[in-house]
Coordinates of C-alpha atoms and ligand atoms in Angstrom, one line a residue:
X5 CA 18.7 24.5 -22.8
X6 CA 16.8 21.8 -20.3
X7 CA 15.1 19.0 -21.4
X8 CA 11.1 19.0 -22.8
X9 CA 9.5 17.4 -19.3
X10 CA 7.9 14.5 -20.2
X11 CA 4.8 16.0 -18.4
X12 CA 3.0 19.0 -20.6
X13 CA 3.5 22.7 -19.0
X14 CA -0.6 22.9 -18.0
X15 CA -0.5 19.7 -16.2
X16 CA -1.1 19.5 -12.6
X17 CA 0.8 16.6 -10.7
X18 CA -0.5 14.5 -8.4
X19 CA 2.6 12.4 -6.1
X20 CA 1.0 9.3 -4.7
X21 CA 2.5 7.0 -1.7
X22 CA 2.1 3.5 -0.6
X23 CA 3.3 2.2 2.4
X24 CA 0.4 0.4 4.4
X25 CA 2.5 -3.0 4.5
X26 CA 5.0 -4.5 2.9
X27 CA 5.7 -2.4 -0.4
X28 CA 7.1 0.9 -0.8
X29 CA 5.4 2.3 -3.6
X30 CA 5.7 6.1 -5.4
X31 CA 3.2 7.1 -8.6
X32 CA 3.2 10.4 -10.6
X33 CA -0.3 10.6 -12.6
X34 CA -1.4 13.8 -14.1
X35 CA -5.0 15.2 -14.5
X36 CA -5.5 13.3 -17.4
X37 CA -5.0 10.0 -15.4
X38 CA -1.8 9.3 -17.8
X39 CA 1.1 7.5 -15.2
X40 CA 3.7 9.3 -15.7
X41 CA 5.9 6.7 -13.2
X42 CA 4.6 3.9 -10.8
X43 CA 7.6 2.3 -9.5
X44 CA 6.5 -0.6 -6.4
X45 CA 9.5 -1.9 -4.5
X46 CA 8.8 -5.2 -2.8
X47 CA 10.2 -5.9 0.6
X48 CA 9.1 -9.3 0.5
X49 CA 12.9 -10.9 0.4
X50 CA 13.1 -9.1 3.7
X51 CA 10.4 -10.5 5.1
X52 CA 10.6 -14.1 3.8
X53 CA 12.8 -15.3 6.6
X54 CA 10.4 -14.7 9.1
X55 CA 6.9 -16.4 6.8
X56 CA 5.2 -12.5 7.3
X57 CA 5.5 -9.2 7.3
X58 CA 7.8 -7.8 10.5
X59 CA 5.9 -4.4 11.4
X60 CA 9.2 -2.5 12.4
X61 CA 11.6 -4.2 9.5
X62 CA 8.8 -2.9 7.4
X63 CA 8.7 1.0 8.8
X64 CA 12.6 0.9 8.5
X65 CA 13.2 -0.4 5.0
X66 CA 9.9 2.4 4.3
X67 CA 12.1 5.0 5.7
X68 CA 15.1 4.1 4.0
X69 CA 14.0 3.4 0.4
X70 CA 11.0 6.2 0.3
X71 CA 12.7 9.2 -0.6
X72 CA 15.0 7.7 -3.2
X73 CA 12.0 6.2 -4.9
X74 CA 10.5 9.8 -4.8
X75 CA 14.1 11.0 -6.1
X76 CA 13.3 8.7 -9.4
X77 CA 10.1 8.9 -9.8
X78 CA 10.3 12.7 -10.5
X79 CA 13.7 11.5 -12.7
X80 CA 10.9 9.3 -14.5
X81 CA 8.2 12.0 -15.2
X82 CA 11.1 14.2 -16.4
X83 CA 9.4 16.7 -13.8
X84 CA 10.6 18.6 -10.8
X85 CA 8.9 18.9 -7.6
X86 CA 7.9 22.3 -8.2
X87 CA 5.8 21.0 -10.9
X88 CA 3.7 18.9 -8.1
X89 CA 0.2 20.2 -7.2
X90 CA -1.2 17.4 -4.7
X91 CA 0.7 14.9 -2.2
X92 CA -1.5 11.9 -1.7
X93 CA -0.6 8.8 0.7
X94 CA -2.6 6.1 2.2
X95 CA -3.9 6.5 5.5
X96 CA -5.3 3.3 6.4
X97 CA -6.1 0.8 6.9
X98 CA -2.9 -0.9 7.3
X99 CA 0.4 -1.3 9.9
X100 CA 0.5 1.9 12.3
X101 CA 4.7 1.6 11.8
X102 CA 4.2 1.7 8.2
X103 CA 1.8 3.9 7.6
X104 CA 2.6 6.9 9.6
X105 CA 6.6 6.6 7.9
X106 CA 4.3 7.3 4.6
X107 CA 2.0 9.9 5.8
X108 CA 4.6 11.8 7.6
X109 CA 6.9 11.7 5.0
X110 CA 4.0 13.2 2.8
X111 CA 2.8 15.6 4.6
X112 CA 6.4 17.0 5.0
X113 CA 6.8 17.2 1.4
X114 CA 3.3 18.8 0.7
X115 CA 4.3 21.5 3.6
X116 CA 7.7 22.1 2.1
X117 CA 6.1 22.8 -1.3
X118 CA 2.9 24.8 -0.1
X119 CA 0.9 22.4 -1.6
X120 CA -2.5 20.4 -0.4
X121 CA -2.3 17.2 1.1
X122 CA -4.9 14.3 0.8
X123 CA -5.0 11.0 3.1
X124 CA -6.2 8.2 1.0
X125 CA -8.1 5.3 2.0
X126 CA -6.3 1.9 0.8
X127 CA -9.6 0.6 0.3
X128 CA -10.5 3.3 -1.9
X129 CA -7.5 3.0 -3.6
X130 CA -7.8 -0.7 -5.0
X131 CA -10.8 0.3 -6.4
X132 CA -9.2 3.2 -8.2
X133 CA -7.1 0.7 -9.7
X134 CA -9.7 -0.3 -11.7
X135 CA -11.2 4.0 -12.3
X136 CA -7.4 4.0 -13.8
X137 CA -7.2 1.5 -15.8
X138 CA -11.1 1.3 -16.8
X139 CA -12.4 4.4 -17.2
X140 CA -15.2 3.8 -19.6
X141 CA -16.5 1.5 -17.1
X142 CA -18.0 2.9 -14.1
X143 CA -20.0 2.6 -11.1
X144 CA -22.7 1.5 -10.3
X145 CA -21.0 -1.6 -9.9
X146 CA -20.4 -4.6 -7.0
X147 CA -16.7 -4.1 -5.9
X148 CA -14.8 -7.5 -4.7
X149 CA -11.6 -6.4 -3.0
X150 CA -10.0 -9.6 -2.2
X151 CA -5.9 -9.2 -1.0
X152 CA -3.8 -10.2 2.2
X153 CA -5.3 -8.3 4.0
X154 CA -8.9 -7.8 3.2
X155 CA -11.9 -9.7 1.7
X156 CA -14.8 -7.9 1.3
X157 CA -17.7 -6.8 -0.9
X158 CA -18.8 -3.1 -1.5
X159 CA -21.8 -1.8 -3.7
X160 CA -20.5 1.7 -5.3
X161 CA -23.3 3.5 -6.6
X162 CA -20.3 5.9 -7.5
X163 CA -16.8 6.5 -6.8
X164 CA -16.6 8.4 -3.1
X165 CA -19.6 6.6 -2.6
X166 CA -19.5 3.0 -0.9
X167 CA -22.0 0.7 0.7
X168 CA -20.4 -2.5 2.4
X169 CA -22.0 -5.9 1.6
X170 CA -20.1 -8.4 3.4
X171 CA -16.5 -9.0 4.5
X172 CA -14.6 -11.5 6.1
X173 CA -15.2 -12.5 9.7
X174 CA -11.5 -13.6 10.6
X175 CA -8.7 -14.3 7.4
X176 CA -8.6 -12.8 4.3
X177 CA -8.6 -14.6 1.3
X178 CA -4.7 -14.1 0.5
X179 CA -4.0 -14.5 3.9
X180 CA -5.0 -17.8 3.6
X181 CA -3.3 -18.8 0.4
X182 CA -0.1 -17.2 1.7
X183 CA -0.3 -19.2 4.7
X184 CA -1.3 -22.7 3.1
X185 CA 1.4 -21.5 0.7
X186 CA 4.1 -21.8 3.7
X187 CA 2.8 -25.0 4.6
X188 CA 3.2 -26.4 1.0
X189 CA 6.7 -24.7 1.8
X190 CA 6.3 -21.8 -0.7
X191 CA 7.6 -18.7 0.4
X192 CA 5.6 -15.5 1.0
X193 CA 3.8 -14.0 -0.6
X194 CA 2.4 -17.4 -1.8
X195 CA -0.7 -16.7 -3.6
X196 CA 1.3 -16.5 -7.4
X197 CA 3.4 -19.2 -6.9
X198 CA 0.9 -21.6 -5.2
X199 CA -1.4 -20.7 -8.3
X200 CA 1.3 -21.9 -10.4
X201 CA 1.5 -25.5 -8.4
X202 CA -2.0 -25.8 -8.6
X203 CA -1.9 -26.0 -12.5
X204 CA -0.2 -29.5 -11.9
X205 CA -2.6 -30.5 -9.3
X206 CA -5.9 -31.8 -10.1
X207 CA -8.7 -29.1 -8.3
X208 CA -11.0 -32.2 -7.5
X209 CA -8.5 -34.5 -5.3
X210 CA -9.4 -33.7 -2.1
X211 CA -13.1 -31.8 -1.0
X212 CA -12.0 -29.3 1.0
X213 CA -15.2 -27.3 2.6
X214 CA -16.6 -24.5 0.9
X215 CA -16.9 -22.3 3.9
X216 CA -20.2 -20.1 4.4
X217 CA -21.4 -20.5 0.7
X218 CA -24.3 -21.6 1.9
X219 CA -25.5 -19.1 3.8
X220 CA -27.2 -16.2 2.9
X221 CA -25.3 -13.1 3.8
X222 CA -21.9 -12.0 1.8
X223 CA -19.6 -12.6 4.5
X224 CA -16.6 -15.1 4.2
X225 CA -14.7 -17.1 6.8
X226 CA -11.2 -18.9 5.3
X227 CA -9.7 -19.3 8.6
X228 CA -11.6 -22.7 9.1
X229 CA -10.8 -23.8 5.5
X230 CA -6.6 -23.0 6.3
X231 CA -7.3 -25.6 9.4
X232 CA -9.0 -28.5 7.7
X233 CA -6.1 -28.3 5.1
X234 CA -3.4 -28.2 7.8
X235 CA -5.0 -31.2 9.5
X236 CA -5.2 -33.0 5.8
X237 CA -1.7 -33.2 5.5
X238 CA -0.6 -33.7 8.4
X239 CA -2.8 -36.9 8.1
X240 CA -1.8 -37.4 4.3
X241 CA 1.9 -36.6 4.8
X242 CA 2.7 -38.1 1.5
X243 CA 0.0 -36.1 -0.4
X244 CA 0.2 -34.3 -3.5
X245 CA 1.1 -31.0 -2.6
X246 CA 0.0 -30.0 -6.6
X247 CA -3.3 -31.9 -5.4
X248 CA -3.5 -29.6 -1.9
X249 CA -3.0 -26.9 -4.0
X250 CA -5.5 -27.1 -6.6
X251 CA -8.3 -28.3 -4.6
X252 CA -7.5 -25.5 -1.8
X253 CA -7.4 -22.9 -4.3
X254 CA -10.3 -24.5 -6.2
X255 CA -12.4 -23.6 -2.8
X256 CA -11.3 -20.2 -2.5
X257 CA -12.7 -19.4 -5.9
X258 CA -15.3 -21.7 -5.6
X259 CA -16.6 -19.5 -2.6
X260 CA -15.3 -15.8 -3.9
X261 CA -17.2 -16.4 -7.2
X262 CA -20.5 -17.7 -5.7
X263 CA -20.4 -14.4 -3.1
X264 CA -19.6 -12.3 -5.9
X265 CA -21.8 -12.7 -8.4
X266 CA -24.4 -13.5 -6.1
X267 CA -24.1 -10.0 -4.1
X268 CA -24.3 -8.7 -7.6
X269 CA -27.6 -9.9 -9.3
X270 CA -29.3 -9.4 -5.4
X271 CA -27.8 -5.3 -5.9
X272 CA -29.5 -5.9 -9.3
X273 CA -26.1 -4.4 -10.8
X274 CA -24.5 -5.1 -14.3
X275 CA -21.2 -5.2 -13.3
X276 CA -18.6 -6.9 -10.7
X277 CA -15.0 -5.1 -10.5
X278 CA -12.5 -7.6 -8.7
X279 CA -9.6 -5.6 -7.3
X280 CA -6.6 -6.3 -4.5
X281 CA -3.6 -8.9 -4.9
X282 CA -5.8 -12.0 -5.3
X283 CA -7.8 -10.7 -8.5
X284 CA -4.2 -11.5 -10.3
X285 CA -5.0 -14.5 -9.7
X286 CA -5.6 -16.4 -13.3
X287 CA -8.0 -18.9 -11.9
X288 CA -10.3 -16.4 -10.1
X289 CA -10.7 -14.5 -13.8
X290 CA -11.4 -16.9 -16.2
X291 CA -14.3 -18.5 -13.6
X292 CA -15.9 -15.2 -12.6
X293 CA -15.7 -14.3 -16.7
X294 CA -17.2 -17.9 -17.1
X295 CA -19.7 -17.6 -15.0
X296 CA -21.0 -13.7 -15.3
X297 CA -20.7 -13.7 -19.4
X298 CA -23.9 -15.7 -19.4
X299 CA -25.6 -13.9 -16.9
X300 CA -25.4 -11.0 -18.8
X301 CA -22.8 -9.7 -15.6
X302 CA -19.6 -7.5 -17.1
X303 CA -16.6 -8.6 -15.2
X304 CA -13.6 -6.4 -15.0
X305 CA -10.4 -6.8 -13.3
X306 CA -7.3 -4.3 -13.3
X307 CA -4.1 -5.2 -14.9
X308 CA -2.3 -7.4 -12.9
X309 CA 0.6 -5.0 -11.7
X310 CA -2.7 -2.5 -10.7
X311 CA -4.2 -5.3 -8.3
X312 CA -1.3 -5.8 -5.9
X313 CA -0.5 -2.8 -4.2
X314 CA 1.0 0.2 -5.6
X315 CA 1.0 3.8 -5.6
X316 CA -0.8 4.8 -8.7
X317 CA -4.4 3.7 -7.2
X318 CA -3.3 5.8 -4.2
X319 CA -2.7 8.8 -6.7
X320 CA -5.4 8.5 -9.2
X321 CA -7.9 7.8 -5.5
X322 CA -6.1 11.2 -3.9
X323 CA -7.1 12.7 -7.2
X324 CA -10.7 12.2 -7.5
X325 CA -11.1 13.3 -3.6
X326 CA -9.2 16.6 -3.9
X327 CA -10.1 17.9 -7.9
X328 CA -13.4 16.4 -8.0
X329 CA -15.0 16.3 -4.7
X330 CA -13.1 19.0 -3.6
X331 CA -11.4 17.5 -0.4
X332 CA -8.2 17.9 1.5
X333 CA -6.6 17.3 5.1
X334 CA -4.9 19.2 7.3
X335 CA -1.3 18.4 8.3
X336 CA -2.7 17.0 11.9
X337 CA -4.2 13.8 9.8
X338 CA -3.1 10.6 12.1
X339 CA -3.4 7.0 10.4
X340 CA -6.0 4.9 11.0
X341 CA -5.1 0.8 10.9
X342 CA -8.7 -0.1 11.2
X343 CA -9.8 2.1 8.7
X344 CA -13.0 1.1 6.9
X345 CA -15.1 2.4 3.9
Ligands
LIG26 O1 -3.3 -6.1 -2.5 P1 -2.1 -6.8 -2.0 O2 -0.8 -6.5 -2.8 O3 -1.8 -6.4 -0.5 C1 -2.8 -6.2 0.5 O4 -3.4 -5.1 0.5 O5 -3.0 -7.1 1.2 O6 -2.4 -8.4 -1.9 C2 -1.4 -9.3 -1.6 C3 -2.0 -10.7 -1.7 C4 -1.1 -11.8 -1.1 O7 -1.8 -12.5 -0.2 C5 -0.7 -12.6 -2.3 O8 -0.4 -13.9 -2.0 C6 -1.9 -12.4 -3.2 O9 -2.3 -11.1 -3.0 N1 -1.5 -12.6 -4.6 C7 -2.1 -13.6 -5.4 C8 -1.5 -13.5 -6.7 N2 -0.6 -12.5 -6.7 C9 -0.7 -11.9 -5.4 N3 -3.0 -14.5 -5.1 C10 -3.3 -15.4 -6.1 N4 -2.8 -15.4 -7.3 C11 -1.9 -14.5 -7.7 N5 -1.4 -14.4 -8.9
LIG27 ZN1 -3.8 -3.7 -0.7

């Protein structure tokens, strides 16, 4: 006799696949958004050496460690790939080398099994994060995706549906922490542990500039704000480095929260979804749930292994596209680096 699968026999599977930068992720989520495995595998020891992710290192380790985490993430769900009824990976934006290693590699499998194939905006996917883990709350809703490689606001009068509000006009938010992380000398990705060092700094030592929060528009700019802090301690080489890092990271929030809610109560919405690797961040969520409680503004942010990249927002995104808006692509799908909402 074989063993139950953990999966029932009606389900249909959907296998989602992450590789726009540095993480090689694999999900198995059912129709019934119930994970069924989400295994992420970090290549940041790889990359640590060099202070950033190394485009080709990155396509090779993909190559190498995709299919095995495929191999065990079927083990996981108890299923085999016979069982599967949709391939989904991310098809930008993100590194070329990267992301065609992942798109190839699933279009492959969704042609060996006969089965349909869905490229999935990354985009898209962090804010699935939240569809996955939330489902009782949402759209409409303000969407803040903040991570490495993207800052940016998005009005979602519902999910498929996005309306850009602002984004950043050079570094993204965890760009910037991960490179005032190395000059604190904190290895990347520095956003975690530099939060960490910042709970032994005191957030009002040094007042950095709170770049563009007081314009109008919702776009950021934190390339300026990784300068002044460079050129701080260089000239306070026996500064703090808890101080630097509170009162950096103080800024950053400082201007994410005023942009946030902001672009919210001007979209007249109800509720702000913060999504991507810096809405782990501890001090981002207990001042945007500080600040929109009183306003009568429902803040909600993923679980924290939802925000950083993974495989399960690519699945549960893949998902909705294919079963509810009744979307696929064709096996000539190319990636797209620079692709936006
Ligand atoms: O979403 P993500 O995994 O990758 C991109 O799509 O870019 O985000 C990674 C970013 C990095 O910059 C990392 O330093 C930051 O998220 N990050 C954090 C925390 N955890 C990860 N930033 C602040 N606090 C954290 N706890
Ligand atoms: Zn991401």
């Amino acid at each position: 006799m074989t063993e139950p699968s953990a999966a029932s026999m009606g389900d249909v599977l959907t296998l989602g696949i992450e590789t726009s930068c540095d993480e090689t992720a694999v999900a198995i989520l059912d129709r019934g958004s119930r994970l069924l495995a989400n295994l992420v595998y970090s290549q940041a020891e790889l990359h640590a050496p060099f202070g950033g992710v190394v485009p080709e290192v990155a396509s090779r380790d993909h190559l190498r460690k995709l299919p095995l985490l495929v191999r065990e993430a079927l083990a996981q769900a108890r299923t085999p790939a016979s069982r599967l009824g949709l391939v989904a990976a991310t098809s930008g934006p993100g590194l070329i080398g990267p992301l065609l290693v992942g798109l190839s590699y699933a279009k492959g499998l969704a042609f060996g099994l006969d089965i349909p194939f869905i490229g999935v905006n990354h985009l898209e996917g962090h804010i699935f994060a939240h569809a996955l883990s939330t489902p009782d709350a949402g759209p409409p809703f303000m969407a803040l995706i903040v991570s490495g490689g993207h800052t940016c606001l998005v009005a979602v009068p519902e999910y498929g549906s996005y309306r850009p509000v602002g984004s950043t006009l050079d570094d993204a938010a965890g760009e910037a922490l991960d490179k005032v992380g190395k000059l604190l000398g904190i290895p990347y990705p520095a956003g975690a542990e530099l939060e960490r060092l910042a709970a032994t700094g005191r957030a009002d030592a040094i007042p950095f500039p709170r770049p563009m929060a007081g314009t109008h528009g919702f776009d950021f700019s934190f390339a300026g704000l990784k300068t002044a802090v460079s050129i701080y301690v260089a000239k306070h080489p026996g500064v703090d480095r808890a101080d630097v890092a509170a009162s950096f990271l103080e800024s950053v929030v400082d201007v994410l929260c005023g942009k946030a809610i902001e672009a919210t109560r001007r979209h007249h919405l109800r509720r702000l979804v913060v999504v991507g690797g810096v809405a782990a961040c501890g001090r981002l969520r207990t001042r945007l749930a500080d600040v929109a409680g009183p306003l009568g503004i429902d803040v909600r942010f993923p679980p924290r292994p939802l925000c950083t990249d993974n495989a399960a927002m690519i699945a549960a995104a893949g998902s909705h596209r294919h079963y509810v808006l009744g979307e696929q692509h064709d096996l000539t799908l190319t990636p797209d680096p620079r692709m936006g909402l």
